MMTF fields as JSON, N, C-alpha, C and O atoms, coordinates in Angstrom:
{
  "mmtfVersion": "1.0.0",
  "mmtfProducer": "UNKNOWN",
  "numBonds": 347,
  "numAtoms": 348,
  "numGroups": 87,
  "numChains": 1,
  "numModels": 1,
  "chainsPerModel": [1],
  "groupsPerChain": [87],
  "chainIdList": ["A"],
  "bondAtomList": [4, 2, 8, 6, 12, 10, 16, 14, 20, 18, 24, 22, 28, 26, 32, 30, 36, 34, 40, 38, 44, 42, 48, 46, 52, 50, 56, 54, 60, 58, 64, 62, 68, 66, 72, 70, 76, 74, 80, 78, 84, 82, 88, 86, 92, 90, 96, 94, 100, 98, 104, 102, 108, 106, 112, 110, 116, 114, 120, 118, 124, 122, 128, 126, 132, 130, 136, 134, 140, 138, 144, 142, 148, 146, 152, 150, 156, 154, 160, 158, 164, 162, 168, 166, 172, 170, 176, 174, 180, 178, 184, 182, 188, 186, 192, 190, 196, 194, 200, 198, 204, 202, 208, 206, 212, 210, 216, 214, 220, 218, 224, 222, 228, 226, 232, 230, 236, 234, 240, 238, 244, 242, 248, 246, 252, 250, 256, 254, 260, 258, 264, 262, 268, 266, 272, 270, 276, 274, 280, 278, 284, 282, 288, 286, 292, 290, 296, 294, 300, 298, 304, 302, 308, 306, 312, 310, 316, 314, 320, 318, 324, 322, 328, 326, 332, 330, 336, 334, 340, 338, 344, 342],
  "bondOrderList": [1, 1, 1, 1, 1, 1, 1, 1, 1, 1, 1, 1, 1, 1, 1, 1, 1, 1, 1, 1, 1, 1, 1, 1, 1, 1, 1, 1, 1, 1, 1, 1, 1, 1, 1, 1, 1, 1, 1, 1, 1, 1, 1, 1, 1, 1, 1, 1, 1, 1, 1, 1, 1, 1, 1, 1, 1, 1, 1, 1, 1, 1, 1, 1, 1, 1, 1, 1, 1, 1, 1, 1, 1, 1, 1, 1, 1, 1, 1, 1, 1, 1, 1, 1, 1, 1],
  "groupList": [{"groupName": "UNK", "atomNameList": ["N", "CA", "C", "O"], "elementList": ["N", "C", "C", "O"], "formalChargeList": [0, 0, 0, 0], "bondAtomList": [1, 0, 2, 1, 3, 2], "bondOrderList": [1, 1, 2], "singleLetterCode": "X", "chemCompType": "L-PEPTIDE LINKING"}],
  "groupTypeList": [0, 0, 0, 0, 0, 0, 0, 0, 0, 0, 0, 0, 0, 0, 0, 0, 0, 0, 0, 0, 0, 0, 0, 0, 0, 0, 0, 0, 0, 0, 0, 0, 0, 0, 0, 0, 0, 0, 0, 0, 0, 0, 0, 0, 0, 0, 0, 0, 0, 0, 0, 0, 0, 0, 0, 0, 0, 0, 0, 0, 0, 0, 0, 0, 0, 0, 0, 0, 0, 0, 0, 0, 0, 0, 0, 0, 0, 0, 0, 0, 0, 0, 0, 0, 0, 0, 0],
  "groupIdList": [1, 2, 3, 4, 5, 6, 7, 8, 9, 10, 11, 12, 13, 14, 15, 16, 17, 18, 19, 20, 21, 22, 23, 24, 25, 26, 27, 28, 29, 30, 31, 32, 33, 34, 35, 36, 37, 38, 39, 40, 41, 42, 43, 44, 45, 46, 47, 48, 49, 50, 51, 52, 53, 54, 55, 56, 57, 58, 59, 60, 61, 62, 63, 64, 65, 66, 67, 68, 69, 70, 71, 72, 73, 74, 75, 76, 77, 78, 79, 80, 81, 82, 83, 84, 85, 86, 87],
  "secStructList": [7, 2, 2, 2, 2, 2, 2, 2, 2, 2, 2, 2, 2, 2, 6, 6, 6, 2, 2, 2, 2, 2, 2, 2, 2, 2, 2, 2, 2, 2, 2, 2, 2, 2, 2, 2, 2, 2, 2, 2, 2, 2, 2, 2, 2, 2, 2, 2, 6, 6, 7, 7, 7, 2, 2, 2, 2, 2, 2, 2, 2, 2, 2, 2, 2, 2, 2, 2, 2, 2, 2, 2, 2, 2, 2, 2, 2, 2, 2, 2, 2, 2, 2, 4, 4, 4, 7],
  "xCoordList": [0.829, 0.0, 0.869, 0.461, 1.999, 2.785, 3.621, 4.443, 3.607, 4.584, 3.854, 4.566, 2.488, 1.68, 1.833, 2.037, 1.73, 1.482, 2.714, 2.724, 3.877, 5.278, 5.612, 6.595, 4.784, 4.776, 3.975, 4.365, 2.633, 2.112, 2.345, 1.973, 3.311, 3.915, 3.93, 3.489, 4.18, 4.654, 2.859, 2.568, 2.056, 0.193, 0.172, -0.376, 0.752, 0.161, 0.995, 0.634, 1.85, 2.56, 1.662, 0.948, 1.75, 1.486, -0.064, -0.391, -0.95, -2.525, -2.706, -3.782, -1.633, -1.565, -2.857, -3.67, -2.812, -3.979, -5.116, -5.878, -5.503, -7.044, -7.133, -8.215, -6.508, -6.948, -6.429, -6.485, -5.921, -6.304, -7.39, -7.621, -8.219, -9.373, -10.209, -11.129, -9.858, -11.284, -11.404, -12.431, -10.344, -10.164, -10.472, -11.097, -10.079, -10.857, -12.274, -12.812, -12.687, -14.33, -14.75, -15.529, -14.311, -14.624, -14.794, -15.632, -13.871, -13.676, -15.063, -16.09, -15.084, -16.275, -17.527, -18.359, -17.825, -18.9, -19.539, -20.572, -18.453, -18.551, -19.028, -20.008, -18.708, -18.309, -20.427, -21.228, -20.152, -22.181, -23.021, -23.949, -22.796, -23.652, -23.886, -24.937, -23.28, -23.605, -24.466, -25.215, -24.416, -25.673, -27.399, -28.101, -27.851, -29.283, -29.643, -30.378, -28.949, -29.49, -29.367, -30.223, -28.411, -28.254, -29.528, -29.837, -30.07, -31.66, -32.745, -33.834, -32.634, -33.525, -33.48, -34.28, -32.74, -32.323, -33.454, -34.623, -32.963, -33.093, -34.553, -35.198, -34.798, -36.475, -37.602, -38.488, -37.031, -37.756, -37.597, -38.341, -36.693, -36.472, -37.323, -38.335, -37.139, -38.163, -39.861, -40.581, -40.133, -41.776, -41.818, -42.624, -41.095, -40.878, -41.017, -41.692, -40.41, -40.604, -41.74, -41.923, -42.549, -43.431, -42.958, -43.933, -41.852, -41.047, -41.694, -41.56, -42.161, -41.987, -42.915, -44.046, -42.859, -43.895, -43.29, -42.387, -44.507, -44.556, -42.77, -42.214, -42.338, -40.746, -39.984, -39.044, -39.981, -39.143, -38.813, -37.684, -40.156, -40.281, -39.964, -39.454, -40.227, -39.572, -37.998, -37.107, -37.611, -36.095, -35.135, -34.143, -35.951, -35.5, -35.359, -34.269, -36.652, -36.842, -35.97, -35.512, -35.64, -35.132, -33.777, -33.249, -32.752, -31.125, -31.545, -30.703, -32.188, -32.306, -31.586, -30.499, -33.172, -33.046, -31.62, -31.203, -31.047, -29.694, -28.651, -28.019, -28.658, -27.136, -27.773, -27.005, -28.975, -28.946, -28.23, -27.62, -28.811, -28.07, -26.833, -26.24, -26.315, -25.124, -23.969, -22.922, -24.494, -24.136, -24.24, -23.74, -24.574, -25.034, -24.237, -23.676, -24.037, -23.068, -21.677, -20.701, -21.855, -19.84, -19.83, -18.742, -20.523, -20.244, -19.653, -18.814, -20.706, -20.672, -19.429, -18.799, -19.181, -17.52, -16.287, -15.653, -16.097, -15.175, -15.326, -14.44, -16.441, -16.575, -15.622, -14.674, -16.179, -16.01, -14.221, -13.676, -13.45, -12.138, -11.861, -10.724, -11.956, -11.416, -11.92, -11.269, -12.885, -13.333, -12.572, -12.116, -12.698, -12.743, -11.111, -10.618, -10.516, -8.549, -8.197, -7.091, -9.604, -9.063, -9.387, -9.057, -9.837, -9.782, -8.622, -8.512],
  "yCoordList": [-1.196, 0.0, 1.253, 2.178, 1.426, 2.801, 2.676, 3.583, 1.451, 1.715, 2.431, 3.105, 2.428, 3.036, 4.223, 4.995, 4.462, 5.967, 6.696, 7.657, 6.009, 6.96, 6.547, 7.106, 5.531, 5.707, 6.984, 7.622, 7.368, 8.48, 9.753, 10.736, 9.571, 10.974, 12.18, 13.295, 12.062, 13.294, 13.538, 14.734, 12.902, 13.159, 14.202, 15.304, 13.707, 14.272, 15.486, 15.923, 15.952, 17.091, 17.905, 18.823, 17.504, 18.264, 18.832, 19.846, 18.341, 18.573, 19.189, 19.726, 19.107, 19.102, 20.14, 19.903, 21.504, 22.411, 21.767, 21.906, 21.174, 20.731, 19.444, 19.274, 18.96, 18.033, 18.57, 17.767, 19.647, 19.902, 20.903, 21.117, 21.667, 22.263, 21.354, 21.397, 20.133, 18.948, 18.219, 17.583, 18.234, 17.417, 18.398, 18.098, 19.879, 20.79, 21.051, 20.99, 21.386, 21.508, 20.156, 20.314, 18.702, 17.696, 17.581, 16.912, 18.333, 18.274, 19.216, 18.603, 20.202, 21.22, 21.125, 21.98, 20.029, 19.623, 18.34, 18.132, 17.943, 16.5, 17.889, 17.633, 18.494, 19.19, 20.286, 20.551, 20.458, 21.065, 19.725, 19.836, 18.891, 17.807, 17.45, 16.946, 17.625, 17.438, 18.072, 17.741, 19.235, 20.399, 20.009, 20.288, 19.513, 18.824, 18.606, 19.165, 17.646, 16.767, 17.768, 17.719, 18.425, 19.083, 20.269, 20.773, 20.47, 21.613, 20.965, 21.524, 19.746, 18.655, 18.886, 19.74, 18.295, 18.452, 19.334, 18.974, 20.589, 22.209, 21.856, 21.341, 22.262, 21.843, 21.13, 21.566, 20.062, 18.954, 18.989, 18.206, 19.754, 20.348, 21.507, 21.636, 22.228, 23.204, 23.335, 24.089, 22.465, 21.562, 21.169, 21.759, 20.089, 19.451, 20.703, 20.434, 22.154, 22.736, 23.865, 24.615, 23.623, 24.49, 25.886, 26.589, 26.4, 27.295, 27.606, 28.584, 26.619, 26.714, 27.742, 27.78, 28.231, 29.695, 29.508, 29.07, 30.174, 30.681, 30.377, 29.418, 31.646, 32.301, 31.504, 31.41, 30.728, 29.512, 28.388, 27.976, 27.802, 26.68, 27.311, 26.652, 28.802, 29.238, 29.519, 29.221, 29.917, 30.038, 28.447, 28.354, 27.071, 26.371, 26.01, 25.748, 25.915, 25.03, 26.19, 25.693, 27.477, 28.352, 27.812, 27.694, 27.308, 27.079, 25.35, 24.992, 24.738, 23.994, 23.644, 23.093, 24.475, 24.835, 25.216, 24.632, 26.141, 26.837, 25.808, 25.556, 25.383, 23.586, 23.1, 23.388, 22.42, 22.185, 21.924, 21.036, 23.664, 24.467, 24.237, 23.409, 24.888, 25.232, 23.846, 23.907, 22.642, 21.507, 20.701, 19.577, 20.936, 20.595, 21.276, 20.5, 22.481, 23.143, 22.957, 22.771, 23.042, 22.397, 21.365, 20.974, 20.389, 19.058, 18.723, 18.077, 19.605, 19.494, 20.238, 19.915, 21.26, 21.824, 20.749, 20.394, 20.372, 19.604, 17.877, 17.073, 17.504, 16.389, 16.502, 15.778, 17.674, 18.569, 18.492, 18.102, 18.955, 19.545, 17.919, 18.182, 16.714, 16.007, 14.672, 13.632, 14.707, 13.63, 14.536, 14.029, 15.793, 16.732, 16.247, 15.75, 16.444, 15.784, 14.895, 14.658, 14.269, 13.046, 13.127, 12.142, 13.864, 14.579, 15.246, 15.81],
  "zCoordList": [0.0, 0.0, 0.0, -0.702, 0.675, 1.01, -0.151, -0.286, -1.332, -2.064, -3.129, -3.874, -3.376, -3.973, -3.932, -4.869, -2.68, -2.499, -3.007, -3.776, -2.384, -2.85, -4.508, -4.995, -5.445, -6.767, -7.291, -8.269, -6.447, -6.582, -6.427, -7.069, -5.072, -4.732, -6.127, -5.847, -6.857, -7.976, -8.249, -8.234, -8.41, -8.527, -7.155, -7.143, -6.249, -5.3, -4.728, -3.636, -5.228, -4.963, -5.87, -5.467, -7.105, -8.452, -8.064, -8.682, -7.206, -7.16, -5.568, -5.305, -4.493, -3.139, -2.694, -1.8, -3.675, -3.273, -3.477, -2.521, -4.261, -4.801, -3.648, -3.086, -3.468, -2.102, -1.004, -0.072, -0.7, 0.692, 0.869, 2.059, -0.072, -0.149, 0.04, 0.857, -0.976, -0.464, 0.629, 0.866, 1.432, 3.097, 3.931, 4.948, 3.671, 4.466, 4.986, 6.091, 3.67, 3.222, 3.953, 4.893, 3.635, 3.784, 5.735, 6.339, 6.248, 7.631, 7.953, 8.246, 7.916, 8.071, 7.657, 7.96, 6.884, 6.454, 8.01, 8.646, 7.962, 9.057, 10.349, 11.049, 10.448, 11.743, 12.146, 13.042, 10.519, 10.105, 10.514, 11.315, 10.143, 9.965, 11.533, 11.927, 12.005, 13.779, 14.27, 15.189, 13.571, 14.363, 14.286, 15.258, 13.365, 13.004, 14.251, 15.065, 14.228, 15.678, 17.249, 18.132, 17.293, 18.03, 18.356, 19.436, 17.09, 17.181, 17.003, 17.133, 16.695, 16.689, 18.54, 18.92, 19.528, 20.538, 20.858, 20.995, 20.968, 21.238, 21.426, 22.34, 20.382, 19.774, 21.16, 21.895, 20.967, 21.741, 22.749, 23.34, 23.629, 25.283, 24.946, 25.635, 24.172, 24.489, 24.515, 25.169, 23.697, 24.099, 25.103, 25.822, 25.712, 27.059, 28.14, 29.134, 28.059, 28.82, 29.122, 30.08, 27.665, 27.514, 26.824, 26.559, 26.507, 25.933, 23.823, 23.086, 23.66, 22.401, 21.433, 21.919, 20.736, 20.285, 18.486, 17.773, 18.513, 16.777, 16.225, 15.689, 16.659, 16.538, 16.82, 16.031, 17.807, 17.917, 17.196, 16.93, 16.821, 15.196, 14.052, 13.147, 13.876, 12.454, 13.15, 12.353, 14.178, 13.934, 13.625, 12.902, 14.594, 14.034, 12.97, 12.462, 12.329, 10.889, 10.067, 9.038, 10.212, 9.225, 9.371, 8.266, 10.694, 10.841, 10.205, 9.38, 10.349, 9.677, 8.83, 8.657, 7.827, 6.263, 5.521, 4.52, 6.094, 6.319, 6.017, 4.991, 7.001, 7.564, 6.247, 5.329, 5.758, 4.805, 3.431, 2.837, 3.221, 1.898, 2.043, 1.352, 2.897, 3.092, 2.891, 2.246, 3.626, 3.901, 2.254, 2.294, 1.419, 0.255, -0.752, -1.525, -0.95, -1.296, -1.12, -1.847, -0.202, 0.6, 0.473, 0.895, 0.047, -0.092, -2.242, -2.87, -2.487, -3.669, -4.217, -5.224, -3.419, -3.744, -3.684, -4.678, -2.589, -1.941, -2.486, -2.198, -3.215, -4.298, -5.613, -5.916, -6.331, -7.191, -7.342, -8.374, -6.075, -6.074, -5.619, -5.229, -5.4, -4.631, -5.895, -5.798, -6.878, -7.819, -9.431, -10.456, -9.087, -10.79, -10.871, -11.884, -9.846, -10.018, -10.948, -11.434, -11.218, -12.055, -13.426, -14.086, -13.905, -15.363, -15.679, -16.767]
}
């Protein structure tokens, strides 16, 4: 396996920016994707406590929506820079 890699070495000098943009993105994406659950969380303590109002379900469902997009985008970048290498 490591002899692979050091046959590759010269691929991987030659491209080093385009995969460390995509291990980046790739890290920060992992790091968004945690939050869901986390306002999923939020959410459901705040029913439990009686807290919950109009403004509250739209601020969730809006950060939501948000992590979403956002999470979808950065994914599709960091695919993009980390699959497009091989053209």
């Amino acid at each position: 396996m490591l002899s692979v890699l050091s046959k590759l070495s010269w691929f991987f000098k030659e491209n080093w920016k385009r995969y460390s943009v995509a291990i980046s993105l790739l890290i920060f994406v992992g790091i968004l994707d945690v939050l869901p659950p986390k306002i999923v969380g939020m959410a459901i303590d705040a029913i439990q406590i009686g807290s919950m109002n109009q403004n509250l379900i739209l601020k969730y469902i809006g950060g939501l929506l948000l992590i979403t997009v956002v999470s979808y985008f950065i994914t599709y970048i960091w695919m993009y820079q980390l699959f497009g290498g091989a053209s």
